[in-house]
PDB file of C-alpha atoms in Angstrom:
ATOM      1  CA  UNK A 237      -7.210   8.986  28.107  1.00 69.00           C
ATOM      2  CA  UNK A 238      -5.079   7.642  25.250  1.00 78.00           C
ATOM      3  CA  UNK A 239      -4.434   3.598  25.530  1.00 80.00           C
ATOM      4  CA  UNK A 240      -1.470   1.736  23.307  1.00 86.00           C
ATOM      5  CA  UNK A 241       0.179  -1.550  23.732  1.00 90.00           C
ATOM      6  CA  UNK A 242       3.792  -3.330  24.203  1.00 91.00           C
ATOM      7  CA  UNK A 243       4.802  -6.504  24.556  1.00 91.00           C
ATOM      8  CA  UNK A 244       7.826  -8.494  25.961  1.00 93.00           C
ATOM      9  CA  UNK A 245       8.809 -12.189  24.351  1.00 93.00           C
ATOM     10  CA  UNK A 246      11.927 -14.046  25.327  1.00 93.00           C
ATOM     11  CA  UNK A 247      12.956 -14.927  21.350  1.00 91.00           C
ATOM     12  CA  UNK A 248      13.957 -18.266  22.554  1.00 89.00           C
ATOM     13  CA  UNK A 249      11.336 -19.633  24.393  1.00 89.00           C
ATOM     14  CA  UNK A 250       8.187 -17.674  22.625  1.00 88.00           C
ATOM     15  CA  UNK A 251       7.428 -16.918  26.245  1.00 93.00           C
ATOM     16  CA  UNK A 252       5.585 -13.398  27.060  1.00 94.00           C
ATOM     17  CA  UNK A 253       7.596 -11.011  30.007  1.00 96.00           C
ATOM     18  CA  UNK A 254       5.218  -8.513  29.935  1.00 95.00           C
ATOM     19  CA  UNK A 255       2.195  -7.722  28.025  1.00 93.00           C
ATOM     20  CA  UNK A 256      -0.094  -4.255  28.211  1.00 92.00           C
ATOM     21  CA  UNK A 257      -3.427  -4.241  26.395  1.00 91.00           C
ATOM     22  CA  UNK A 258      -4.538  -0.633  27.226  1.00 91.00           C
ATOM     23  CA  UNK A 259      -4.596   2.378  29.554  1.00 90.00           C
ATOM     24  CA  UNK A 260      -7.382   1.126  32.121  1.00 87.00           C
ATOM     25  CA  UNK A 261      -8.974  -2.676  32.080  1.00 88.00           C
ATOM     26  CA  UNK A 262     -11.640  -0.643  34.518  1.00 89.00           C
ATOM     27  CA  UNK A 263     -12.233   1.794  30.905  1.00 88.00           C
ATOM     28  CA  UNK A 264     -12.210  -0.657  28.155  1.00 87.00           C
ATOM     29  CA  UNK A 265     -11.535  -4.416  28.656  1.00 89.00           C
ATOM     30  CA  UNK A 266      -9.912  -4.227  25.188  1.00 89.00           C
ATOM     31  CA  UNK A 267      -6.873  -5.531  24.796  1.00 90.00           C
ATOM     32  CA  UNK A 268      -4.547  -3.749  21.889  1.00 90.00           C
ATOM     33  CA  UNK A 269      -1.808  -6.271  21.983  1.00 90.00           C
ATOM     34  CA  UNK A 270      -3.539  -9.051  21.187  1.00 88.00           C
ATOM     35  CA  UNK A 271      -6.736  -8.099  19.904  1.00 86.00           C
ATOM     36  CA  UNK A 272      -6.323  -4.529  18.070  1.00 86.00           C
ATOM     37  CA  UNK A 273      -4.979  -4.810  14.532  1.00 83.00           C
ATOM     38  CA  UNK A 274      -2.927  -1.663  13.191  1.00 86.00           C
ATOM     39  CA  UNK A 275      -0.964  -1.176  10.872  1.00 88.00           C
ATOM     40  CA  UNK A 276       3.121  -2.284  10.900  1.00 91.00           C
ATOM     41  CA  UNK A 277       4.417  -0.026   8.889  1.00 91.00           C
ATOM     42  CA  UNK A 278       8.408  -0.462   8.848  1.00 92.00           C
ATOM     43  CA  UNK A 279       8.616  -2.693  11.349  1.00 94.00           C
ATOM     44  CA  UNK A 280       7.320  -5.831   8.393  1.00 95.00           C
ATOM     45  CA  UNK A 281       9.992  -5.502   5.936  1.00 95.00           C
ATOM     46  CA  UNK A 282      11.930  -8.062   7.369  1.00 96.00           C
ATOM     47  CA  UNK A 283       9.743 -10.246   6.535  1.00 96.00           C
ATOM     48  CA  UNK A 284       9.606  -8.656   3.026  1.00 96.00           C
ATOM     49  CA  UNK A 285      13.173  -8.946   2.527  1.00 97.00           C
ATOM     50  CA  UNK A 286      13.191 -12.752   4.428  1.00 97.00           C
ATOM     51  CA  UNK A 287      10.327 -13.760   1.183  1.00 97.00           C
ATOM     52  CA  UNK A 288      13.182 -11.926  -1.374  1.00 96.00           C
ATOM     53  CA  UNK A 289      15.614 -14.033  -0.175  1.00 97.00           C
ATOM     54  CA  UNK A 290      14.286 -16.960  -0.138  1.00 97.00           C
ATOM     55  CA  UNK A 291      11.862 -17.089  -3.748  1.00 97.00           C
ATOM     56  CA  UNK A 292      14.591 -15.361  -5.602  1.00 97.00           C
ATOM     57  CA  UNK A 293      17.565 -16.817  -4.225  1.00 97.00           C
ATOM     58  CA  UNK A 294      19.337 -13.183  -3.455  1.00 96.00           C
ATOM     59  CA  UNK A 295      21.259 -12.609  -0.217  1.00 96.00           C
ATOM     60  CA  UNK A 296      21.866  -8.898   1.650  1.00 96.00           C
ATOM     61  CA  UNK A 297      24.179  -7.537  -0.431  1.00 96.00           C
ATOM     62  CA  UNK A 298      21.991  -8.132  -3.900  1.00 95.00           C
ATOM     63  CA  UNK A 299      21.498  -4.584  -4.868  1.00 92.00           C
ATOM     64  CA  UNK A 300      18.641  -3.104  -6.955  1.00 85.00           C
ATOM     65  CA  UNK A 301      17.940   0.575  -8.395  1.00 84.00           C
ATOM     66  CA  UNK A 302      16.027   3.107  -5.501  1.00 82.00           C
ATOM     67  CA  UNK A 303      14.482   5.665  -7.460  1.00 81.00           C
ATOM     68  CA  UNK A 304      12.678   7.709  -5.145  1.00 73.00           C
ATOM     69  CA  UNK A 305       9.860   8.428  -6.322  1.00 76.00           C
ATOM     70  CA  UNK A 306       8.830   5.186  -8.063  1.00 79.00           C
ATOM     71  CA  UNK A 307       5.296   5.650  -9.429  1.00 76.00           C
ATOM     72  CA  UNK A 308       2.837   2.643  -9.546  1.00 74.00           C
ATOM     73  CA  UNK A 309      -0.310   3.021 -11.515  1.00 71.00           C
ATOM     74  CA  UNK A 310      -0.179   6.811 -10.622  1.00 75.00           C
ATOM     75  CA  UNK A 311       1.352   6.710  -6.779  1.00 75.00           C
ATOM     76  CA  UNK A 312       4.229   7.859  -6.193  1.00 76.00           C
ATOM     77  CA  UNK A 313       6.421   5.657  -3.459  1.00 79.00           C
ATOM     78  CA  UNK A 314       9.358   7.670  -1.830  1.00 78.00           C
ATOM     79  CA  UNK A 315      11.876   6.761   1.079  1.00 77.00           C
ATOM     80  CA  UNK A 316      11.379   8.285   4.622  1.00 73.00           C
ATOM     81  CA  UNK A 317      13.331  11.002   4.344  1.00 68.00           C
ATOM     82  CA  UNK A 318      13.873  15.018   4.084  1.00 67.00           C
ATOM     83  CA  UNK A 319      15.595  16.763   1.997  1.00 67.00           C
ATOM     84  CA  UNK A 320      17.983  16.200  -1.209  1.00 70.00           C
ATOM     85  CA  UNK A 321      18.525  13.423  -2.962  1.00 64.00           C
ATOM     86  CA  UNK A 322      15.461  11.105  -1.893  1.00 67.00           C
ATOM     87  CA  UNK A 323      16.974   7.968  -3.696  1.00 73.00           C
ATOM     88  CA  UNK A 324      20.462   6.534  -3.267  1.00 76.00           C
ATOM     89  CA  UNK A 325      20.547   4.823  -7.151  1.00 81.00           C
ATOM     90  CA  UNK A 326      21.974   1.273  -6.729  1.00 89.00           C
ATOM     91  CA  UNK A 327      21.558  -0.329  -2.873  1.00 90.00           C
ATOM     92  CA  UNK A 328      22.496  -2.821  -1.636  1.00 94.00           C
ATOM     93  CA  UNK A 329      18.897  -5.141   0.054  1.00 94.00           C
ATOM     94  CA  UNK A 330      20.781  -4.684   3.428  1.00 95.00           C
ATOM     95  CA  UNK A 331      21.286  -1.157   3.018  1.00 93.00           C
ATOM     96  CA  UNK A 332      18.047  -0.349   1.553  1.00 92.00           C
ATOM     97  CA  UNK A 333      16.602  -2.387   5.247  1.00 93.00           C
ATOM     98  CA  UNK A 334      19.014  -0.429   7.545  1.00 92.00           C
ATOM     99  CA  UNK A 335      17.588   2.345   6.066  1.00 89.00           C
ATOM    100  CA  UNK A 336      13.755   1.441   6.238  1.00 89.00           C
ATOM    101  CA  UNK A 337      13.981   2.388   2.839  1.00 89.00           C
ATOM    102  CA  UNK A 338       9.977   2.288   1.158  1.00 88.00           C
ATOM    103  CA  UNK A 339      11.131   1.917  -2.295  1.00 89.00           C
ATOM    104  CA  UNK A 340      13.602  -1.175  -1.614  1.00 90.00           C
ATOM    105  CA  UNK A 341      10.642  -2.512   0.438  1.00 92.00           C
ATOM    106  CA  UNK A 342       8.375  -2.113  -2.840  1.00 90.00           C
ATOM    107  CA  UNK A 343      10.536  -3.425  -5.212  1.00 90.00           C
ATOM    108  CA  UNK A 344      11.384  -6.581  -3.533  1.00 93.00           C
ATOM    109  CA  UNK A 345       7.636  -6.764  -2.662  1.00 92.00           C
ATOM    110  CA  UNK A 346       6.662  -6.798  -6.160  1.00 90.00           C
ATOM    111  CA  UNK A 347       9.885  -9.232  -7.079  1.00 92.00           C
ATOM    112  CA  UNK A 348       9.348 -11.977  -4.597  1.00 94.00           C
ATOM    113  CA  UNK A 349       4.924 -11.777  -4.793  1.00 92.00           C
ATOM    114  CA  UNK A 350       2.927 -10.381  -2.769  1.00 89.00           C
ATOM    115  CA  UNK A 351       1.315 -14.554  -1.948  1.00 89.00           C
ATOM    116  CA  UNK A 352       4.803 -15.356  -0.971  1.00 95.00           C
ATOM    117  CA  UNK A 353       5.297 -11.994   1.218  1.00 93.00           C
ATOM    118  CA  UNK A 354       1.891 -13.217   2.791  1.00 90.00           C
ATOM    119  CA  UNK A 355       2.891 -17.463   3.213  1.00 93.00           C
ATOM    120  CA  UNK A 356       6.307 -15.759   4.892  1.00 95.00           C
ATOM    121  CA  UNK A 357       4.398 -13.797   7.338  1.00 93.00           C
ATOM    122  CA  UNK A 358       2.644 -16.684   8.397  1.00 92.00           C
ATOM    123  CA  UNK A 359       5.484 -18.780   8.870  1.00 94.00           C
ATOM    124  CA  UNK A 360       6.997 -16.449  11.503  1.00 94.00           C
ATOM    125  CA  UNK A 361       4.417 -16.131  13.106  1.00 91.00           C
ATOM    126  CA  UNK A 362       1.208 -13.210  11.851  1.00 90.00           C
ATOM    127  CA  UNK A 363      -1.740 -14.761  11.775  1.00 84.00           C
ATOM    128  CA  UNK A 364      -4.273 -11.971  11.082  1.00 81.00           C
ATOM    129  CA  UNK A 365      -2.826 -11.617   7.530  1.00 74.00           C
ATOM    130  CA  UNK A 366      -4.529 -13.517   4.966  1.00 63.00           C
ATOM    131  CA  UNK A 367      -5.744 -12.366   1.041  1.00 49.00           C
ATOM    132  CA  UNK A 368      -9.538 -11.273   1.718  1.00 54.00           C
ATOM    133  CA  UNK A 369      -8.584 -11.319   5.611  1.00 54.00           C
ATOM    134  CA  UNK A 370     -11.466  -8.621   6.982  1.00 54.00           C
ATOM    135  CA  UNK A 371     -10.934  -7.577  10.558  1.00 54.00           C
ATOM    136  CA  UNK A 372     -14.414  -7.108  10.988  1.00 55.00           C
ATOM    137  CA  UNK A 373     -15.230 -10.916  10.081  1.00 54.00           C
ATOM    138  CA  UNK A 374     -17.796  -9.783   7.643  1.00 53.00           C
ATOM    139  CA  UNK A 375     -17.281 -10.905   4.097  1.00 54.00           C
ATOM    140  CA  UNK A 376     -16.059  -8.222   1.815  1.00 51.00           C
ATOM    141  CA  UNK A 377     -13.907 -10.518  -1.250  1.00 57.00           C
ATOM    142  CA  UNK A 378     -12.465  -7.425  -2.468  1.00 57.00           C
ATOM    143  CA  UNK A 379      -9.856  -6.690   0.647  1.00 58.00           C
ATOM    144  CA  UNK A 380      -6.427  -8.224  -0.836  1.00 69.00           C
ATOM    145  CA  UNK A 381      -3.003  -6.630  -0.305  1.00 75.00           C
ATOM    146  CA  UNK A 382      -0.940  -5.543  -2.589  1.00 77.00           C
ATOM    147  CA  UNK A 383       2.978  -4.035  -2.785  1.00 77.00           C
ATOM    148  CA  UNK A 384       1.834  -1.553  -0.106  1.00 81.00           C
ATOM    149  CA  UNK A 385       2.810  -4.565   2.219  1.00 86.00           C
ATOM    150  CA  UNK A 386       6.116  -4.107   1.838  1.00 87.00           C
ATOM    151  CA  UNK A 387       5.052  -0.300   3.740  1.00 86.00           C
ATOM    152  CA  UNK A 388       3.011  -1.745   6.715  1.00 85.00           C
ATOM    153  CA  UNK A 389       0.147  -1.142   4.344  1.00 83.00           C
ATOM    154  CA  UNK A 390      -1.598  -4.479   6.288  1.00 84.00           C
ATOM    155  CA  UNK A 391      -3.753  -5.524   9.468  1.00 83.00           C
ATOM    156  CA  UNK A 392      -2.009  -7.119  12.391  1.00 88.00           C
ATOM    157  CA  UNK A 393      -2.085  -7.855  15.830  1.00 88.00           C
ATOM    158  CA  UNK A 394       0.821  -6.163  18.307  1.00 91.00           C
ATOM    159  CA  UNK A 395       1.559 -10.146  19.657  1.00 91.00           C
ATOM    160  CA  UNK A 396       2.238 -11.072  16.002  1.00 91.00           C
ATOM    161  CA  UNK A 397       4.748  -8.736  15.425  1.00 93.00           C
ATOM    162  CA  UNK A 398       5.936 -10.097  18.442  1.00 94.00           C
ATOM    163  CA  UNK A 399       6.402 -13.380  17.693  1.00 93.00           C
ATOM    164  CA  UNK A 400       7.743 -12.312  14.105  1.00 94.00           C
ATOM    165  CA  UNK A 401      10.899 -10.891  15.873  1.00 94.00           C
ATOM    166  CA  UNK A 402      11.623 -13.649  18.472  1.00 94.00           C
ATOM    167  CA  UNK A 403      11.196 -15.817  15.413  1.00 93.00           C
ATOM    168  CA  UNK A 404      13.739 -13.926  13.309  1.00 94.00           C
ATOM    169  CA  UNK A 405      16.372 -13.071  16.286  1.00 92.00           C
ATOM    170  CA  UNK A 406      15.618 -16.929  17.055  1.00 88.00           C
ATOM    171  CA  UNK A 407      17.060 -17.862  13.278  1.00 85.00           C
ATOM    172  CA  UNK A 408      13.670 -19.791  12.880  1.00 79.00           C
TER     173      UNK A 408
END
């Protein structure tokens, strides 16, 4: 059977209104909503842009170059769209976030600093995001996050993402 998770939260109070942690408690007591670590993908980008705004005194209307693909250390960062062109040229942070542009998020994380993005994520309610965090709880000091965190390359619980979104919706 396929299992997944869902959380519904009141953003004003943080109260969990509904939670499903898997397909069948009889088959597995593992609660995917509160225990599973998954990569959040683009849903993490608001934390990146909030950090960019905060650290560099930027606004949603500030612009930067969207040059897709952006090559960093031999890896191509591209925007998630089919066809051409893949880049927008000059783009506002608002448009980049609204269009889920990977290049903009990556640049914002680099400029603001990955450690600052992690600190902002903690302020927003993410508890599983630490440099050197290992979900197996074994000592692996080489595990760390880089700018790929901007495109969701991190291990985060669904409940933490719900807290982050509730914090943003509640204006902090």
